[in-house]
Amino acid sequence: MSSSIGANCTELKARYDSCFNKWYSEKFLKGSTETECEDLLKEYKACVMTIIKEKQIDKLLAEARKESPFPSSSSTSS
Amino acid sequence: LNIPNSSICFPRHPWQNVTYAFWLRYPNPFASHVIGADVLERSVDPVTGVLRTTRLLLKSGVLPKWAPKGIVKSPETFVIEESEVDPKTHTMITRTKNLSHARVMQVEETQIVKLSPENPEWTTVRTEARVISRFGWGLTQRIERFGAKRFADNTARVRICDCSFLMFSAWPNLRYF
């Protein structure tokens, strides 16, 4: 499993990733649209966001995400 | 100016496995330049059942010798990766572009992963990249050609792997900085 950009988020990332990988292969690919691992993702994301602010890439990121990459995309977030 | 490049690959693996491998592709010895990867957003569209993910990747890199000193502060690059997986149509689309050094060179790479029309147990992966430089001082064309060549070199390396499972390890090809 790869590291997080912030070294102190790697443990949270590992826990979330293993939950996601299991869900992706065992549920999502078999037709389920019910998400799981949401609490783990929330905790992990909060950690990553502090790193993004620290490294001052939040503005670059906001700029890049203004352009929606897929025409079908709505602005839903998890 | 914008130099389009594309390549196509036919891994002899089921689509499901190929898309699963996409999430597991780092770390690996063929992409040691990727230092970290984080999920920023992830959701399933309740109507279409499509999984959408935004990730942030951090890569290390090396500058070409002819690059002026100080052209970029640090050769580390942040890359944004947006993806959509539709399990009903067996289609995965991923788009990546660099956030850092975008004034010097912006590389946008798109990959479309579908079921092979020849064999439902195989997969088709089409890759397209655009290299754009807005940098002045007569370097723009050189930077763009450099970028396009790097893309071709990396794609060639991927082809040597014969479109096996290994090709995903070098994905995305963005090794530019």
PDB file of C-alpha atoms in Angstrom:
ATOM      1  CA  MET A   1       0.000   0.000   0.000  1.00  0.00           C
ATOM      2  CA  SER A   2       1.375   3.426  -0.897  1.00  0.00           C
ATOM      3  CA  SER A   3       2.182   6.126   1.623  1.00  0.00           C
ATOM      4  CA  SER A   4       0.146   9.200   2.248  1.00  0.00           C
ATOM      5  CA  ILE A   5       1.590  12.549   1.188  1.00  0.00           C
ATOM      6  CA  GLY A   6       1.649  13.360   4.883  1.00  0.00           C
ATOM      7  CA  ALA A   7       3.671  10.747   6.782  1.00  0.00           C
ATOM      8  CA  ASN A   8       1.389  10.954   9.819  1.00  0.00           C
ATOM      9  CA  CYS A   9      -1.696  10.160   7.682  1.00  0.00           C
ATOM     10  CA  THR A  10      -0.292   6.867   6.338  1.00  0.00           C
ATOM     11  CA  GLU A  11      -1.821   4.746   9.084  1.00  0.00           C
ATOM     12  CA  LEU A  12      -5.293   6.251   8.532  1.00  0.00           C
ATOM     13  CA  LYS A  13      -4.816   5.785   4.790  1.00  0.00           C
ATOM     14  CA  ALA A  14      -3.880   2.106   5.224  1.00  0.00           C
ATOM     15  CA  ARG A  15      -7.001   1.428   7.276  1.00  0.00           C
ATOM     16  CA  TYR A  16      -9.232   3.206   4.770  1.00  0.00           C
ATOM     17  CA  ASP A  17      -7.570   1.599   1.717  1.00  0.00           C
ATOM     18  CA  SER A  18      -7.985  -1.947   2.986  1.00  0.00           C
ATOM     19  CA  CYS A  19     -11.671  -1.258   3.688  1.00  0.00           C
ATOM     20  CA  PHE A  20     -12.131   0.288   0.228  1.00  0.00           C
ATOM     21  CA  ASN A  21     -10.287  -2.486  -1.617  1.00  0.00           C
ATOM     22  CA  LYS A  22     -12.461  -5.130  -0.008  1.00  0.00           C
ATOM     23  CA  TRP A  23     -15.649  -3.146  -0.780  1.00  0.00           C
ATOM     24  CA  TYR A  24     -14.554  -2.450  -4.371  1.00  0.00           C
ATOM     25  CA  SER A  25     -13.815  -6.070  -5.262  1.00  0.00           C
ATOM     26  CA  GLU A  26     -16.510  -7.807  -3.209  1.00  0.00           C
ATOM     27  CA  LYS A  27     -19.419  -5.356  -3.397  1.00  0.00           C
ATOM     28  CA  PHE A  28     -19.051  -2.547  -5.944  1.00  0.00           C
ATOM     29  CA  LEU A  29     -17.907  -4.688  -8.886  1.00  0.00           C
ATOM     30  CA  LYS A  30     -20.748  -7.074  -8.092  1.00  0.00           C
ATOM     31  CA  GLY A  31     -23.391  -4.372  -8.445  1.00  0.00           C
ATOM     32  CA  SER A  32     -23.745  -2.760  -5.004  1.00  0.00           C
ATOM     33  CA  THR A  33     -24.010   1.045  -4.897  1.00  0.00           C
ATOM     34  CA  GLU A  34     -24.117   1.181  -1.077  1.00  0.00           C
ATOM     35  CA  THR A  35     -20.934   2.859   0.099  1.00  0.00           C
ATOM     36  CA  GLU A  36     -19.008   1.596   3.087  1.00  0.00           C
ATOM     37  CA  CYS A  37     -15.875   2.855   4.850  1.00  0.00           C
ATOM     38  CA  GLU A  38     -17.308   6.399   5.053  1.00  0.00           C
ATOM     39  CA  ASP A  39     -16.161   7.031   8.645  1.00  0.00           C
ATOM     40  CA  LEU A  40     -12.642   5.855   7.865  1.00  0.00           C
ATOM     41  CA  LEU A  41     -12.561   8.087   4.776  1.00  0.00           C
ATOM     42  CA  LYS A  42     -13.727  11.117   6.781  1.00  0.00           C
ATOM     43  CA  GLU A  43     -11.000  10.681   9.361  1.00  0.00           C
ATOM     44  CA  TYR A  44      -8.310  10.064   6.735  1.00  0.00           C
ATOM     45  CA  LYS A  45      -9.414  13.036   4.590  1.00  0.00           C
ATOM     46  CA  ALA A  46      -9.312  15.403   7.552  1.00  0.00           C
ATOM     47  CA  CYS A  47      -5.686  14.416   8.098  1.00  0.00           C
ATOM     48  CA  VAL A  48      -4.782  14.909   4.410  1.00  0.00           C
ATOM     49  CA  MET A  49      -6.465  18.329   4.336  1.00  0.00           C
ATOM     50  CA  THR A  50      -4.206  19.637   7.106  1.00  0.00           C
ATOM     51  CA  ILE A  51      -1.153  18.511   5.074  1.00  0.00           C
ATOM     52  CA  ILE A  52      -2.507  20.203   1.941  1.00  0.00           C
ATOM     53  CA  LYS A  53      -2.842  23.494   3.852  1.00  0.00           C
ATOM     54  CA  GLU A  54       0.614  23.084   5.382  1.00  0.00           C
ATOM     55  CA  LYS A  55       2.216  22.502   1.985  1.00  0.00           C
ATOM     56  CA  GLN A  56       0.166  25.422   0.593  1.00  0.00           C
ATOM     57  CA  ILE A  57      -1.201  23.500  -2.347  1.00  0.00           C
ATOM     58  CA  ASP A  58      -4.846  24.188  -1.474  1.00  0.00           C
ATOM     59  CA  LYS A  59      -5.036  27.085  -3.977  1.00  0.00           C
ATOM     60  CA  LEU A  60      -3.483  25.059  -6.823  1.00  0.00           C
ATOM     61  CA  LEU A  61      -5.920  22.299  -6.078  1.00  0.00           C
ATOM     62  CA  ALA A  62      -8.984  24.542  -6.012  1.00  0.00           C
ATOM     63  CA  GLU A  63      -7.898  26.057  -9.336  1.00  0.00           C
ATOM     64  CA  ALA A  64      -7.401  22.654 -10.993  1.00  0.00           C
ATOM     65  CA  ARG A  65     -10.708  21.339  -9.748  1.00  0.00           C
ATOM     66  CA  LYS A  66     -12.685  24.247 -11.207  1.00  0.00           C
ATOM     67  CA  GLU A  67     -12.596  22.470 -14.554  1.00  0.00           C
ATOM     68  CA  SER A  68     -14.740  19.402 -14.288  1.00  0.00           C
ATOM     69  CA  PRO A  69     -12.879  16.505 -15.920  1.00  0.00           C
ATOM     70  CA  PHE A  70     -16.005  14.620 -16.970  1.00  0.00           C
ATOM     71  CA  PRO A  71     -18.975  16.159 -18.734  1.00  0.00           C
ATOM     72  CA  SER A  72     -21.397  14.050 -16.694  1.00  0.00           C
ATOM     73  CA  SER A  73     -19.933  15.075 -13.337  1.00  0.00           C
ATOM     74  CA  SER A  74     -22.093  16.911 -10.878  1.00  0.00           C
ATOM     75  CA  SER A  75     -20.553  18.477  -7.797  1.00  0.00           C
ATOM     76  CA  THR A  76     -21.441  15.626  -5.466  1.00  0.00           C
ATOM     77  CA  SER A  77     -18.964  14.830  -2.770  1.00  0.00           C
ATOM     78  CA  SER A  78     -18.756  11.983  -0.348  1.00  0.00           C
TER      79      SER A  78
ATOM     80  CA  LEU B   1       0.794  24.267 -29.264  1.00  0.00           C
ATOM     81  CA  ASN B   2      -0.359  20.917 -28.136  1.00  0.00           C
ATOM     82  CA  ILE B   3       1.175  17.583 -29.031  1.00  0.00           C
ATOM     83  CA  PRO B   4      -1.306  14.730 -28.896  1.00  0.00           C
ATOM     84  CA  ASN B   5      -0.087  11.195 -28.286  1.00  0.00           C
ATOM     85  CA  SER B   6      -2.004   8.002 -27.969  1.00  0.00           C
ATOM     86  CA  SER B   7      -1.396   4.323 -27.476  1.00  0.00           C
ATOM     87  CA  ILE B   8      -3.522   1.248 -27.045  1.00  0.00           C
ATOM     88  CA  CYS B   9      -2.946  -1.917 -25.083  1.00  0.00           C
ATOM     89  CA  PHE B  10      -4.813  -5.214 -24.690  1.00  0.00           C
ATOM     90  CA  PRO B  11      -4.119  -6.850 -21.327  1.00  0.00           C
ATOM     91  CA  ARG B  12      -5.258 -10.465 -21.210  1.00  0.00           C
ATOM     92  CA  HIS B  13      -6.961  -9.963 -17.877  1.00  0.00           C
ATOM     93  CA  PRO B  14     -10.629  -9.433 -17.014  1.00  0.00           C
ATOM     94  CA  TRP B  15     -11.797  -5.816 -16.807  1.00  0.00           C
ATOM     95  CA  GLN B  16     -12.666  -6.177 -13.112  1.00  0.00           C
ATOM     96  CA  ASN B  17      -9.113  -7.252 -12.245  1.00  0.00           C
ATOM     97  CA  VAL B  18      -7.588  -4.496 -14.335  1.00  0.00           C
ATOM     98  CA  THR B  19      -9.597  -1.777 -12.587  1.00  0.00           C
ATOM     99  CA  TYR B  20      -8.838  -3.334  -9.189  1.00  0.00           C
ATOM    100  CA  ALA B  21      -5.138  -3.291 -10.063  1.00  0.00           C
ATOM    101  CA  PHE B  22      -5.459   0.421 -10.791  1.00  0.00           C
ATOM    102  CA  TRP B  23      -6.170   1.157  -7.104  1.00  0.00           C
ATOM    103  CA  LEU B  24      -3.313  -1.063  -5.957  1.00  0.00           C
ATOM    104  CA  ARG B  25      -0.668   0.126  -8.389  1.00  0.00           C
ATOM    105  CA  TYR B  26       1.473   2.088  -5.925  1.00  0.00           C
ATOM    106  CA  PRO B  27       4.001   1.442  -4.547  1.00  0.00           C
ATOM    107  CA  ASN B  28       5.826  -0.705  -7.053  1.00  0.00           C
ATOM    108  CA  PRO B  29       9.412  -0.888  -8.333  1.00  0.00           C
ATOM    109  CA  PHE B  30       8.409   0.395 -11.798  1.00  0.00           C
ATOM    110  CA  ALA B  31       7.012   3.643 -10.412  1.00  0.00           C
ATOM    111  CA  SER B  32       9.400   4.495  -7.593  1.00  0.00           C
ATOM    112  CA  HIS B  33       8.911   8.135  -8.604  1.00  0.00           C
ATOM    113  CA  VAL B  34       5.482   8.125  -6.956  1.00  0.00           C
ATOM    114  CA  ILE B  35       6.024   9.125  -3.333  1.00  0.00           C
ATOM    115  CA  GLY B  36       2.453   9.301  -2.112  1.00  0.00           C
ATOM    116  CA  ALA B  37      -1.186   9.006  -3.136  1.00  0.00           C
ATOM    117  CA  ASP B  38      -4.237  10.273  -1.273  1.00  0.00           C
ATOM    118  CA  VAL B  39      -7.981  10.138  -1.839  1.00  0.00           C
ATOM    119  CA  LEU B  40      -9.537  13.615  -1.677  1.00  0.00           C
ATOM    120  CA  GLU B  41     -13.106  12.785  -2.708  1.00  0.00           C
ATOM    121  CA  ARG B  42     -14.933   9.575  -3.409  1.00  0.00           C
ATOM    122  CA  SER B  43     -18.616   8.897  -3.997  1.00  0.00           C
ATOM    123  CA  VAL B  44     -21.023   6.625  -5.839  1.00  0.00           C
ATOM    124  CA  ASP B  45     -23.657   8.369  -7.950  1.00  0.00           C
ATOM    125  CA  PRO B  46     -26.973   7.058  -6.549  1.00  0.00           C
ATOM    126  CA  VAL B  47     -28.657   7.254  -9.962  1.00  0.00           C
ATOM    127  CA  THR B  48     -26.012   5.871 -12.334  1.00  0.00           C
ATOM    128  CA  GLY B  49     -24.017   3.744  -9.878  1.00  0.00           C
ATOM    129  CA  VAL B  50     -20.756   5.290 -11.135  1.00  0.00           C
ATOM    130  CA  LEU B  51     -17.857   5.522  -8.670  1.00  0.00           C
ATOM    131  CA  ARG B  52     -16.072   8.879  -8.804  1.00  0.00           C
ATOM    132  CA  THR B  53     -12.707   9.457  -7.172  1.00  0.00           C
ATOM    133  CA  THR B  54     -10.333  12.388  -6.936  1.00  0.00           C
ATOM    134  CA  ARG B  55      -6.812  11.598  -5.793  1.00  0.00           C
ATOM    135  CA  LEU B  56      -3.714  13.651  -5.222  1.00  0.00           C
ATOM    136  CA  LEU B  57      -0.379  12.034  -6.158  1.00  0.00           C
ATOM    137  CA  LEU B  58       3.067  13.290  -5.227  1.00  0.00           C
ATOM    138  CA  LYS B  59       5.958  12.407  -7.521  1.00  0.00           C
ATOM    139  CA  SER B  60       9.664  13.021  -7.463  1.00  0.00           C
ATOM    140  CA  GLY B  61      11.395  13.857 -10.727  1.00  0.00           C
ATOM    141  CA  VAL B  62      14.502  14.960 -12.574  1.00  0.00           C
ATOM    142  CA  LEU B  63      14.872  17.979 -14.826  1.00  0.00           C
ATOM    143  CA  PRO B  64      16.486  17.766 -18.275  1.00  0.00           C
ATOM    144  CA  LYS B  65      20.054  19.152 -18.431  1.00  0.00           C
ATOM    145  CA  TRP B  66      19.119  22.075 -20.701  1.00  0.00           C
ATOM    146  CA  ALA B  67      16.508  23.410 -18.269  1.00  0.00           C
ATOM    147  CA  PRO B  68      17.549  26.839 -16.940  1.00  0.00           C
ATOM    148  CA  LYS B  69      18.507  26.909 -13.274  1.00  0.00           C
ATOM    149  CA  GLY B  70      15.584  27.815 -11.097  1.00  0.00           C
ATOM    150  CA  ILE B  71      12.929  27.020 -13.736  1.00  0.00           C
ATOM    151  CA  VAL B  72      11.134  25.111 -11.005  1.00  0.00           C
ATOM    152  CA  LYS B  73      11.820  25.444  -7.286  1.00  0.00           C
ATOM    153  CA  SER B  74      11.641  21.751  -6.565  1.00  0.00           C
ATOM    154  CA  PRO B  75      11.344  18.828  -8.983  1.00  0.00           C
ATOM    155  CA  GLU B  76       8.585  17.328  -6.840  1.00  0.00           C
ATOM    156  CA  THR B  77       5.233  17.431  -8.606  1.00  0.00           C
ATOM    157  CA  PHE B  78       1.688  17.193  -7.356  1.00  0.00           C
ATOM    158  CA  VAL B  79      -0.631  15.444  -9.799  1.00  0.00           C
ATOM    159  CA  ILE B  80      -4.411  15.385  -9.647  1.00  0.00           C
ATOM    160  CA  GLU B  81      -6.156  12.197 -10.786  1.00  0.00           C
ATOM    161  CA  GLU B  82      -9.890  12.083 -11.481  1.00  0.00           C
ATOM    162  CA  SER B  83     -11.565   8.801 -12.295  1.00  0.00           C
ATOM    163  CA  GLU B  84     -14.944   7.283 -13.031  1.00  0.00           C
ATOM    164  CA  VAL B  85     -15.757   3.576 -12.879  1.00  0.00           C
ATOM    165  CA  ASP B  86     -19.028   2.366 -14.400  1.00  0.00           C
ATOM    166  CA  PRO B  87     -19.501  -1.318 -13.540  1.00  0.00           C
ATOM    167  CA  LYS B  88     -22.600  -1.575 -15.740  1.00  0.00           C
ATOM    168  CA  THR B  89     -20.922  -0.540 -19.000  1.00  0.00           C
ATOM    169  CA  HIS B  90     -17.517  -1.912 -17.914  1.00  0.00           C
ATOM    170  CA  THR B  91     -15.814   1.424 -18.479  1.00  0.00           C
ATOM    171  CA  MET B  92     -13.178   3.140 -16.374  1.00  0.00           C
ATOM    172  CA  ILE B  93     -11.947   6.608 -17.358  1.00  0.00           C
ATOM    173  CA  THR B  94      -9.049   8.279 -15.585  1.00  0.00           C
ATOM    174  CA  ARG B  95      -7.636  11.751 -16.129  1.00  0.00           C
ATOM    175  CA  THR B  96      -4.456  13.056 -14.617  1.00  0.00           C
ATOM    176  CA  LYS B  97      -2.703  16.404 -14.825  1.00  0.00           C
ATOM    177  CA  ASN B  98       0.144  18.063 -12.983  1.00  0.00           C
ATOM    178  CA  LEU B  99      -0.632  20.862 -10.534  1.00  0.00           C
ATOM    179  CA  SER B 100       2.919  21.968  -9.893  1.00  0.00           C
ATOM    180  CA  HIS B 101       5.013  23.530 -12.679  1.00  0.00           C
ATOM    181  CA  ALA B 102       1.895  23.911 -14.840  1.00  0.00           C
ATOM    182  CA  ARG B 103       3.256  27.166 -16.323  1.00  0.00           C
ATOM    183  CA  VAL B 104       6.361  25.336 -17.544  1.00  0.00           C
ATOM    184  CA  MET B 105       4.556  22.265 -18.796  1.00  0.00           C
ATOM    185  CA  GLN B 106       1.066  20.905 -18.338  1.00  0.00           C
ATOM    186  CA  VAL B 107       0.558  17.248 -19.147  1.00  0.00           C
ATOM    187  CA  GLU B 108      -2.952  15.880 -19.282  1.00  0.00           C
ATOM    188  CA  GLU B 109      -3.313  12.146 -19.621  1.00  0.00           C
ATOM    189  CA  THR B 110      -6.541  10.250 -20.228  1.00  0.00           C
ATOM    190  CA  GLN B 111      -6.974   6.518 -19.972  1.00  0.00           C
ATOM    191  CA  ILE B 112     -10.029   4.570 -21.034  1.00  0.00           C
ATOM    192  CA  VAL B 113     -10.290   0.994 -19.780  1.00  0.00           C
ATOM    193  CA  LYS B 114     -12.974  -1.143 -21.418  1.00  0.00           C
ATOM    194  CA  LEU B 115     -13.886  -4.742 -22.077  1.00  0.00           C
ATOM    195  CA  SER B 116     -12.085  -6.091 -25.106  1.00  0.00           C
ATOM    196  CA  PRO B 117     -14.439  -6.460 -28.083  1.00  0.00           C
ATOM    197  CA  GLU B 118     -12.552  -9.659 -29.000  1.00  0.00           C
ATOM    198  CA  ASN B 119     -12.788 -11.495 -25.715  1.00  0.00           C
ATOM    199  CA  PRO B 120     -14.881 -10.639 -22.638  1.00  0.00           C
ATOM    200  CA  GLU B 121     -12.065 -11.985 -20.430  1.00  0.00           C
ATOM    201  CA  TRP B 122      -9.649  -9.386 -21.825  1.00  0.00           C
ATOM    202  CA  THR B 123      -9.396  -5.614 -21.565  1.00  0.00           C
ATOM    203  CA  THR B 124      -8.597  -2.667 -23.839  1.00  0.00           C
ATOM    204  CA  VAL B 125      -6.652   0.300 -22.463  1.00  0.00           C
ATOM    205  CA  ARG B 126      -6.399   3.439 -24.562  1.00  0.00           C
ATOM    206  CA  THR B 127      -4.048   6.196 -23.396  1.00  0.00           C
ATOM    207  CA  GLU B 128      -3.976   9.748 -24.666  1.00  0.00           C
ATOM    208  CA  ALA B 129      -1.762  12.609 -23.538  1.00  0.00           C
ATOM    209  CA  ARG B 130      -1.563  16.287 -24.305  1.00  0.00           C
ATOM    210  CA  VAL B 131       1.539  18.313 -23.537  1.00  0.00           C
ATOM    211  CA  ILE B 132       1.150  22.077 -23.248  1.00  0.00           C
ATOM    212  CA  SER B 133       3.791  24.616 -22.309  1.00  0.00           C
ATOM    213  CA  ARG B 134       3.040  28.289 -21.736  1.00  0.00           C
ATOM    214  CA  PHE B 135       6.646  29.074 -20.950  1.00  0.00           C
ATOM    215  CA  GLY B 136       8.270  31.849 -22.988  1.00  0.00           C
ATOM    216  CA  TRP B 137      11.941  32.568 -23.764  1.00  0.00           C
ATOM    217  CA  GLY B 138      11.949  30.373 -26.880  1.00  0.00           C
ATOM    218  CA  LEU B 139      11.797  27.255 -24.750  1.00  0.00           C
ATOM    219  CA  THR B 140       8.154  26.420 -25.275  1.00  0.00           C
ATOM    220  CA  GLN B 141       8.613  24.150 -28.287  1.00  0.00           C
ATOM    221  CA  ARG B 142      11.605  22.440 -26.784  1.00  0.00           C
ATOM    222  CA  ILE B 143       9.725  21.743 -23.565  1.00  0.00           C
ATOM    223  CA  GLU B 144       6.728  20.414 -25.458  1.00  0.00           C
ATOM    224  CA  ARG B 145       8.882  18.148 -27.639  1.00  0.00           C
ATOM    225  CA  PHE B 146      10.705  16.947 -24.538  1.00  0.00           C
ATOM    226  CA  GLY B 147       7.369  16.187 -22.897  1.00  0.00           C
ATOM    227  CA  ALA B 148       6.027  14.366 -25.934  1.00  0.00           C
ATOM    228  CA  LYS B 149       9.208  12.304 -26.249  1.00  0.00           C
ATOM    229  CA  ARG B 150       9.102  11.344 -22.574  1.00  0.00           C
ATOM    230  CA  PHE B 151       5.550  10.193 -23.062  1.00  0.00           C
ATOM    231  CA  ALA B 152       6.537   8.083 -26.098  1.00  0.00           C
ATOM    232  CA  ASP B 153       9.523   6.581 -24.221  1.00  0.00           C
ATOM    233  CA  ASN B 154       7.396   5.669 -21.231  1.00  0.00           C
ATOM    234  CA  THR B 155       4.703   4.206 -23.412  1.00  0.00           C
ATOM    235  CA  ALA B 156       7.317   2.134 -25.231  1.00  0.00           C
ATOM    236  CA  ARG B 157       8.500   0.803 -21.881  1.00  0.00           C
ATOM    237  CA  VAL B 158       4.931  -0.140 -21.093  1.00  0.00           C
ATOM    238  CA  ARG B 159       4.571  -1.954 -24.429  1.00  0.00           C
ATOM    239  CA  ILE B 160       7.650  -4.058 -23.662  1.00  0.00           C
ATOM    240  CA  CYS B 161       5.721  -5.374 -20.673  1.00  0.00           C
ATOM    241  CA  ASP B 162       3.362  -6.823 -23.291  1.00  0.00           C
ATOM    242  CA  CYS B 163       0.327  -5.199 -21.756  1.00  0.00           C
ATOM    243  CA  SER B 164       0.468  -7.529 -18.805  1.00  0.00           C
ATOM    244  CA  PHE B 165      -0.483  -6.668 -15.263  1.00  0.00           C
ATOM    245  CA  LEU B 166       2.803  -4.767 -15.031  1.00  0.00           C
ATOM    246  CA  MET B 167       1.683  -1.971 -17.327  1.00  0.00           C
ATOM    247  CA  PHE B 168      -0.428  -0.473 -14.580  1.00  0.00           C
ATOM    248  CA  SER B 169       2.615  -0.093 -12.440  1.00  0.00           C
ATOM    249  CA  ALA B 170       3.887   2.684 -14.692  1.00  0.00           C
ATOM    250  CA  TRP B 171       0.519   4.365 -14.775  1.00  0.00           C
ATOM    251  CA  PRO B 172       0.273   7.297 -15.168  1.00  0.00           C
ATOM    252  CA  ASN B 173       3.201   7.904 -17.450  1.00  0.00           C
ATOM    253  CA  LEU B 174       3.779  11.383 -16.070  1.00  0.00           C
ATOM    254  CA  ARG B 175       7.485  11.177 -15.287  1.00  0.00           C
ATOM    255  CA  TYR B 176       8.272  14.581 -16.692  1.00  0.00           C
ATOM    256  CA  PHE B 177       9.685  16.489 -13.748  1.00  0.00           C
TER     257      PHE B 177
END
